[in-house]
Amino acid sequence: MGSFAFGVAVTVLAIGLLGQSVSADDEQDRRAQRYEDLSLFTSVLELVRGNYVEDVDEHALLMSAMRGILEDLDPHSSFMSPDAFEDMQVETKGEFHGLGIEISKEAGSFIEVVSPIDGTPAQRAGIKKQDRITAICPTETPEEWTDPCRGTTEMTLFEAVSLMRGKRGTSITIYIIREGMAEPTKFEIRRDTVKVASVRGDLVEPGIGHVKISSFQERTGRDVQARLRDLEEANQGDLTGLILDLRDNPGGLLNQAVEVSDQWLRDGIVVYTQGRDERERTEYNASAAVLEDDYPIVVLVNEGSASASEIVAGALQDHHRAIVLGVSTFGKGSVQTVYPLDGGAGLRLTTALYYTPAGRSIQEVGITPDLVVKQSDESQLGFPRRRRVREKDLQGHFTQEDATGLEDGSAPPQRILEHEASPEDPAEEPAGGPDIREEEPEDVQLIRAVEVLKSWSYFEELRELQEPEQAVDADPQQVAKQSPLP
């Protein structure tokens, strides 16, 4: 028996030493390959600089090379030039110099105005929602341009934003086409300071508040609290229901998504992130420090609800605190860390994937709403309505299988199905519904949300789902253990 034990110990030791040797050899091979690759890169750079038919800007070549390093990773990792890095920092603070329009872009199409921001130069100039920007004439024409204006069909969204931003007081010309115009119309607009209010609030009916979050910036959590107090004051009393509108919210700061969710959760996990190492797990928990009244909540989402928006919707859904209404969300379940670099540049790098309290990854699949309600599919300006781009459409994205080991994501808890409306049959506007201007299409999802808040049967079922968790008075991490990672 003793000899057997000794033999096993020697064998294990030998295998351990062999493993260390193999590991050391692998590291040495990788280091040698790294030096060879760097030598090859230097050779290519020298050949281009010395032999290309025209003089080249070596700095521009190196900037392009660094962007290329990130291109094959995933669509959310990128190298940012000093200008781009500064723009990113400004956006998170909610203030910049420009026109004040939210825009979207699909390959081969004109830039579309999602909406002009209230009180900005674009709104004052008469720019409207769903206008198409056909051409941009920047203040300073780039050297490579042969004309003072350029069409937007071949522009990237980043290029368009860079051209339209600029120093306060300078002017830019854009050409717009909209319904009723025979040809594009010229708009000359003077840039100004644009302060983006990430949170807006109004009463859609007595007692029912509507809070719209357009992005998650540095002050979003505090701004939500302030808007809720404003709504209570306007209502002259506590709210009886809330519509939390996260539609077309592209996300933003993770800590602000946690802070917003925490206002309606007593305890438990809001979200957790997982890096490539099993030890790199970080949990973000709710506390009762700031807690709103236990009124019913409907969360509105659509294809444009991404990242931080999906964290909030997933947390309130998994904790049975709200009903999620709309259509499946964008499906961005990854976390990016921003690293400042020398010279003012920056690196945005995907460092983790995030998971909802119940252990679900929404990567590629998005948040599935409890009630599926679609908006009108009417076309605008004679253009057919295009299918919205989601995470799964982006080249190089992480798949659901990458995130979970499964081909399909975990569905939300099955609930309230007996009440679920058919997506083909949008609800009619109830009596005393929200005041929606006649010239704009009806907001079917908002109308349906008001209906749901008036139907107590939905929320009675949510309370029944909450009761077992409250009765157990368990570890706050219990919810997250319902569906562990593989």
PDB file of C-alpha atoms in Angstrom, residues 36-210:
ATOM      1  CA  GLU A  36       8.921  37.811 -35.552  1.00  0.00           C
ATOM      2  CA  ASP A  37       5.539  39.466 -36.123  1.00  0.00           C
ATOM      3  CA  LEU A  38       6.788  42.839 -34.852  1.00  0.00           C
ATOM      4  CA  SER A  39       9.831  42.548 -37.110  1.00  0.00           C
ATOM      5  CA  LEU A  40       7.555  41.797 -40.075  1.00  0.00           C
ATOM      6  CA  PHE A  41       5.361  44.807 -39.259  1.00  0.00           C
ATOM      7  CA  THR A  42       8.407  47.075 -39.142  1.00  0.00           C
ATOM      8  CA  SER A  43       9.612  45.733 -42.495  1.00  0.00           C
ATOM      9  CA  VAL A  44       6.256  46.409 -44.152  1.00  0.00           C
ATOM     10  CA  LEU A  45       6.137  49.942 -42.721  1.00  0.00           C
ATOM     11  CA  GLU A  46       9.658  50.691 -43.973  1.00  0.00           C
ATOM     12  CA  LEU A  47       8.882  49.359 -47.471  1.00  0.00           C
ATOM     13  CA  VAL A  48       5.709  51.462 -47.725  1.00  0.00           C
ATOM     14  CA  ARG A  49       7.422  54.586 -46.410  1.00  0.00           C
ATOM     15  CA  GLY A  50      10.411  54.221 -48.731  1.00  0.00           C
ATOM     16  CA  ASN A  51       8.856  52.893 -51.949  1.00  0.00           C
ATOM     17  CA  TYR A  52       5.189  53.890 -52.238  1.00  0.00           C
ATOM     18  CA  VAL A  53       4.434  55.932 -55.363  1.00  0.00           C
ATOM     19  CA  GLU A  54       3.480  58.994 -53.284  1.00  0.00           C
ATOM     20  CA  ASP A  55       4.679  60.419 -49.992  1.00  0.00           C
ATOM     21  CA  VAL A  56       2.818  58.842 -47.089  1.00  0.00           C
ATOM     22  CA  ASP A  57       1.901  60.180 -43.686  1.00  0.00           C
ATOM     23  CA  GLU A  58       3.637  57.763 -41.329  1.00  0.00           C
ATOM     24  CA  HIS A  59       1.489  58.866 -38.383  1.00  0.00           C
ATOM     25  CA  ALA A  60      -1.703  58.171 -40.372  1.00  0.00           C
ATOM     26  CA  LEU A  61      -0.351  54.747 -41.344  1.00  0.00           C
ATOM     27  CA  LEU A  62       0.331  53.841 -37.719  1.00  0.00           C
ATOM     28  CA  MET A  63      -3.106  55.074 -36.611  1.00  0.00           C
ATOM     29  CA  SER A  64      -4.665  52.899 -39.320  1.00  0.00           C
ATOM     30  CA  ALA A  65      -2.570  49.920 -38.211  1.00  0.00           C
ATOM     31  CA  MET A  66      -3.748  50.284 -34.626  1.00  0.00           C
ATOM     32  CA  ARG A  67      -7.367  50.417 -35.773  1.00  0.00           C
ATOM     33  CA  GLY A  68      -6.693  47.253 -37.771  1.00  0.00           C
ATOM     34  CA  ILE A  69      -5.453  45.419 -34.665  1.00  0.00           C
ATOM     35  CA  LEU A  70      -8.938  45.732 -33.145  1.00  0.00           C
ATOM     36  CA  GLU A  71     -10.990  45.057 -36.298  1.00  0.00           C
ATOM     37  CA  ASP A  72     -10.881  41.256 -36.032  1.00  0.00           C
ATOM     38  CA  LEU A  73     -11.907  41.104 -32.370  1.00  0.00           C
ATOM     39  CA  ASP A  74     -15.559  42.174 -32.035  1.00  0.00           C
ATOM     40  CA  PRO A  75     -17.618  45.141 -33.261  1.00  0.00           C
ATOM     41  CA  HIS A  76     -17.449  46.964 -29.917  1.00  0.00           C
ATOM     42  CA  SER A  77     -13.662  46.948 -29.453  1.00  0.00           C
ATOM     43  CA  SER A  78     -11.877  49.826 -31.154  1.00  0.00           C
ATOM     44  CA  PHE A  79      -8.884  52.139 -31.133  1.00  0.00           C
ATOM     45  CA  MET A  80      -9.924  55.777 -30.724  1.00  0.00           C
ATOM     46  CA  SER A  81      -7.914  58.665 -32.085  1.00  0.00           C
ATOM     47  CA  PRO A  82      -7.498  61.639 -29.719  1.00  0.00           C
ATOM     48  CA  ASP A  83     -10.487  63.378 -31.345  1.00  0.00           C
ATOM     49  CA  ALA A  84     -12.691  60.290 -31.124  1.00  0.00           C
ATOM     50  CA  PHE A  85     -11.635  59.647 -27.525  1.00  0.00           C
ATOM     51  CA  GLU A  86     -12.455  63.228 -26.569  1.00  0.00           C
ATOM     52  CA  ASP A  87     -15.872  62.933 -28.253  1.00  0.00           C
ATOM     53  CA  MET A  88     -16.581  59.751 -26.296  1.00  0.00           C
ATOM     54  CA  GLN A  89     -15.705  61.435 -22.998  1.00  0.00           C
ATOM     55  CA  VAL A  90     -17.841  64.441 -23.847  1.00  0.00           C
ATOM     56  CA  GLU A  91     -20.841  62.260 -24.687  1.00  0.00           C
ATOM     57  CA  THR A  92     -20.773  60.545 -21.296  1.00  0.00           C
ATOM     58  CA  LYS A  93     -20.920  63.984 -19.651  1.00  0.00           C
ATOM     59  CA  GLY A  94     -23.979  64.893 -21.749  1.00  0.00           C
ATOM     60  CA  GLU A  95     -22.629  68.067 -23.357  1.00  0.00           C
ATOM     61  CA  PHE A  96     -20.940  68.861 -26.696  1.00  0.00           C
ATOM     62  CA  HIS A  97     -20.735  71.475 -29.465  1.00  0.00           C
ATOM     63  CA  GLY A  98     -22.754  70.656 -32.561  1.00  0.00           C
ATOM     64  CA  LEU A  99     -26.229  70.659 -34.121  1.00  0.00           C
ATOM     65  CA  GLY A 100     -28.169  68.541 -31.620  1.00  0.00           C
ATOM     66  CA  ILE A 101     -29.630  65.689 -33.654  1.00  0.00           C
ATOM     67  CA  GLU A 102     -29.765  61.960 -33.053  1.00  0.00           C
ATOM     68  CA  ILE A 103     -29.035  60.104 -36.287  1.00  0.00           C
ATOM     69  CA  SER A 104     -28.941  56.547 -37.621  1.00  0.00           C
ATOM     70  CA  LYS A 105     -27.363  55.039 -40.716  1.00  0.00           C
ATOM     71  CA  GLU A 106     -27.562  51.857 -42.751  1.00  0.00           C
ATOM     72  CA  ALA A 107     -25.077  50.927 -45.448  1.00  0.00           C
ATOM     73  CA  GLY A 108     -25.900  52.482 -48.815  1.00  0.00           C
ATOM     74  CA  SER A 109     -28.675  54.688 -47.418  1.00  0.00           C
ATOM     75  CA  PHE A 110     -29.019  58.346 -46.491  1.00  0.00           C
ATOM     76  CA  ILE A 111     -28.451  59.358 -42.882  1.00  0.00           C
ATOM     77  CA  GLU A 112     -31.793  59.464 -41.061  1.00  0.00           C
ATOM     78  CA  VAL A 113     -32.692  61.879 -38.276  1.00  0.00           C
ATOM     79  CA  VAL A 114     -34.001  59.872 -35.332  1.00  0.00           C
ATOM     80  CA  SER A 115     -35.025  63.095 -33.625  1.00  0.00           C
ATOM     81  CA  PRO A 116     -33.755  66.625 -33.040  1.00  0.00           C
ATOM     82  CA  ILE A 117     -32.896  67.323 -29.396  1.00  0.00           C
ATOM     83  CA  ASP A 118     -35.153  69.896 -27.745  1.00  0.00           C
ATOM     84  CA  GLY A 119     -33.792  73.436 -27.643  1.00  0.00           C
ATOM     85  CA  THR A 120     -30.855  72.801 -29.993  1.00  0.00           C
ATOM     86  CA  PRO A 121     -29.722  74.507 -33.222  1.00  0.00           C
ATOM     87  CA  ALA A 122     -31.161  71.664 -35.319  1.00  0.00           C
ATOM     88  CA  GLN A 123     -34.612  72.000 -33.773  1.00  0.00           C
ATOM     89  CA  ARG A 124     -34.568  75.788 -34.137  1.00  0.00           C
ATOM     90  CA  ALA A 125     -33.569  75.421 -37.811  1.00  0.00           C
ATOM     91  CA  GLY A 126     -36.608  73.215 -38.478  1.00  0.00           C
ATOM     92  CA  ILE A 127     -34.997  69.759 -38.694  1.00  0.00           C
ATOM     93  CA  LYS A 128     -37.621  67.078 -38.050  1.00  0.00           C
ATOM     94  CA  LYS A 129     -37.806  63.469 -37.010  1.00  0.00           C
ATOM     95  CA  GLN A 130     -37.251  61.043 -39.935  1.00  0.00           C
ATOM     96  CA  ASP A 131     -35.697  63.691 -42.184  1.00  0.00           C
ATOM     97  CA  ARG A 132     -33.068  62.242 -44.535  1.00  0.00           C
ATOM     98  CA  ILE A 133     -29.708  64.050 -44.678  1.00  0.00           C
ATOM     99  CA  THR A 134     -28.607  63.650 -48.294  1.00  0.00           C
ATOM    100  CA  ALA A 135     -25.380  65.694 -48.207  1.00  0.00           C
ATOM    101  CA  ILE A 136     -23.084  67.460 -45.736  1.00  0.00           C
ATOM    102  CA  CYS A 137     -20.988  70.568 -46.505  1.00  0.00           C
ATOM    103  CA  PRO A 138     -18.555  70.901 -43.574  1.00  0.00           C
ATOM    104  CA  THR A 139     -17.085  74.138 -42.270  1.00  0.00           C
ATOM    105  CA  GLU A 140     -13.620  73.082 -43.403  1.00  0.00           C
ATOM    106  CA  THR A 141     -13.542  70.835 -46.460  1.00  0.00           C
ATOM    107  CA  PRO A 142     -11.205  67.851 -45.957  1.00  0.00           C
ATOM    108  CA  GLU A 143      -8.146  67.908 -48.241  1.00  0.00           C
ATOM    109  CA  GLU A 144      -9.089  64.691 -50.025  1.00  0.00           C
ATOM    110  CA  TRP A 145     -12.511  66.030 -51.052  1.00  0.00           C
ATOM    111  CA  THR A 146     -12.838  67.413 -54.587  1.00  0.00           C
ATOM    112  CA  ASP A 147     -16.180  69.132 -53.863  1.00  0.00           C
ATOM    113  CA  PRO A 148     -17.341  71.261 -50.922  1.00  0.00           C
ATOM    114  CA  CYS A 149     -20.213  68.855 -50.200  1.00  0.00           C
ATOM    115  CA  ARG A 150     -20.448  65.086 -50.092  1.00  0.00           C
ATOM    116  CA  GLY A 151     -23.413  62.696 -50.222  1.00  0.00           C
ATOM    117  CA  THR A 152     -24.111  60.621 -47.110  1.00  0.00           C
ATOM    118  CA  THR A 153     -24.865  57.236 -48.679  1.00  0.00           C
ATOM    119  CA  GLU A 154     -21.225  56.153 -48.491  1.00  0.00           C
ATOM    120  CA  MET A 155     -20.415  57.874 -45.187  1.00  0.00           C
ATOM    121  CA  THR A 156     -20.059  56.013 -41.922  1.00  0.00           C
ATOM    122  CA  LEU A 157     -22.023  57.233 -38.921  1.00  0.00           C
ATOM    123  CA  PHE A 158     -18.790  58.265 -37.190  1.00  0.00           C
ATOM    124  CA  GLU A 159     -17.695  60.343 -40.213  1.00  0.00           C
ATOM    125  CA  ALA A 160     -21.033  62.135 -40.331  1.00  0.00           C
ATOM    126  CA  VAL A 161     -20.965  62.927 -36.610  1.00  0.00           C
ATOM    127  CA  SER A 162     -17.366  64.206 -36.856  1.00  0.00           C
ATOM    128  CA  LEU A 163     -18.290  66.514 -39.749  1.00  0.00           C
ATOM    129  CA  MET A 164     -21.361  67.962 -38.053  1.00  0.00           C
ATOM    130  CA  ARG A 165     -19.649  68.657 -34.739  1.00  0.00           C
ATOM    131  CA  GLY A 166     -17.349  71.633 -34.409  1.00  0.00           C
ATOM    132  CA  LYS A 167     -16.607  74.831 -32.553  1.00  0.00           C
ATOM    133  CA  ARG A 168     -19.475  76.773 -31.081  1.00  0.00           C
ATOM    134  CA  GLY A 169     -20.524  79.643 -33.354  1.00  0.00           C
ATOM    135  CA  THR A 170     -19.314  78.064 -36.608  1.00  0.00           C
ATOM    136  CA  SER A 171     -21.798  77.151 -39.338  1.00  0.00           C
ATOM    137  CA  ILE A 172     -22.383  74.041 -41.431  1.00  0.00           C
ATOM    138  CA  THR A 173     -24.670  73.337 -44.380  1.00  0.00           C
ATOM    139  CA  ILE A 174     -26.672  70.124 -44.752  1.00  0.00           C
ATOM    140  CA  TYR A 175     -29.224  69.080 -47.363  1.00  0.00           C
ATOM    141  CA  ILE A 176     -32.488  67.531 -46.194  1.00  0.00           C
ATOM    142  CA  ILE A 177     -35.259  65.654 -47.989  1.00  0.00           C
ATOM    143  CA  ARG A 178     -38.595  64.858 -46.417  1.00  0.00           C
ATOM    144  CA  GLU A 179     -42.137  64.064 -47.461  1.00  0.00           C
ATOM    145  CA  GLY A 180     -43.552  66.847 -49.669  1.00  0.00           C
ATOM    146  CA  MET A 181     -40.146  67.991 -50.948  1.00  0.00           C
ATOM    147  CA  ALA A 182     -39.438  67.560 -54.654  1.00  0.00           C
ATOM    148  CA  GLU A 183     -35.684  67.836 -54.076  1.00  0.00           C
ATOM    149  CA  PRO A 184     -33.267  68.219 -51.148  1.00  0.00           C
ATOM    150  CA  THR A 185     -33.470  71.537 -49.313  1.00  0.00           C
ATOM    151  CA  LYS A 186     -30.454  73.455 -48.026  1.00  0.00           C
ATOM    152  CA  PHE A 187     -30.205  74.172 -44.265  1.00  0.00           C
ATOM    153  CA  GLU A 188     -27.407  76.341 -42.892  1.00  0.00           C
ATOM    154  CA  ILE A 189     -27.106  75.822 -39.144  1.00  0.00           C
ATOM    155  CA  ARG A 190     -24.871  77.558 -36.575  1.00  0.00           C
ATOM    156  CA  ARG A 191     -23.354  75.191 -34.015  1.00  0.00           C
ATOM    157  CA  ASP A 192     -23.949  75.761 -30.322  1.00  0.00           C
ATOM    158  CA  THR A 193     -23.480  74.016 -26.976  1.00  0.00           C
ATOM    159  CA  VAL A 194     -25.813  71.029 -26.876  1.00  0.00           C
ATOM    160  CA  LYS A 195     -26.776  69.768 -23.441  1.00  0.00           C
ATOM    161  CA  VAL A 196     -28.306  66.341 -23.732  1.00  0.00           C
ATOM    162  CA  ALA A 197     -30.865  65.664 -21.017  1.00  0.00           C
ATOM    163  CA  SER A 198     -30.697  61.891 -20.691  1.00  0.00           C
ATOM    164  CA  VAL A 199     -33.932  61.754 -18.659  1.00  0.00           C
ATOM    165  CA  ARG A 200     -37.312  63.326 -19.401  1.00  0.00           C
ATOM    166  CA  GLY A 201     -40.563  62.865 -17.545  1.00  0.00           C
ATOM    167  CA  ASP A 202     -44.255  63.671 -17.947  1.00  0.00           C
ATOM    168  CA  LEU A 203     -47.650  62.546 -16.700  1.00  0.00           C
ATOM    169  CA  VAL A 204     -49.534  60.653 -19.403  1.00  0.00           C
ATOM    170  CA  GLU A 205     -52.569  60.445 -17.110  1.00  0.00           C
ATOM    171  CA  PRO A 206     -53.278  61.457 -13.517  1.00  0.00           C
ATOM    172  CA  GLY A 207     -51.141  59.188 -11.365  1.00  0.00           C
ATOM    173  CA  ILE A 208     -49.285  57.518 -14.259  1.00  0.00           C
ATOM    174  CA  GLY A 209     -45.779  58.785 -14.900  1.00  0.00           C
ATOM    175  CA  HIS A 210     -43.729  58.347 -18.063  1.00  0.00           C
TER     176      HIS A 210
END
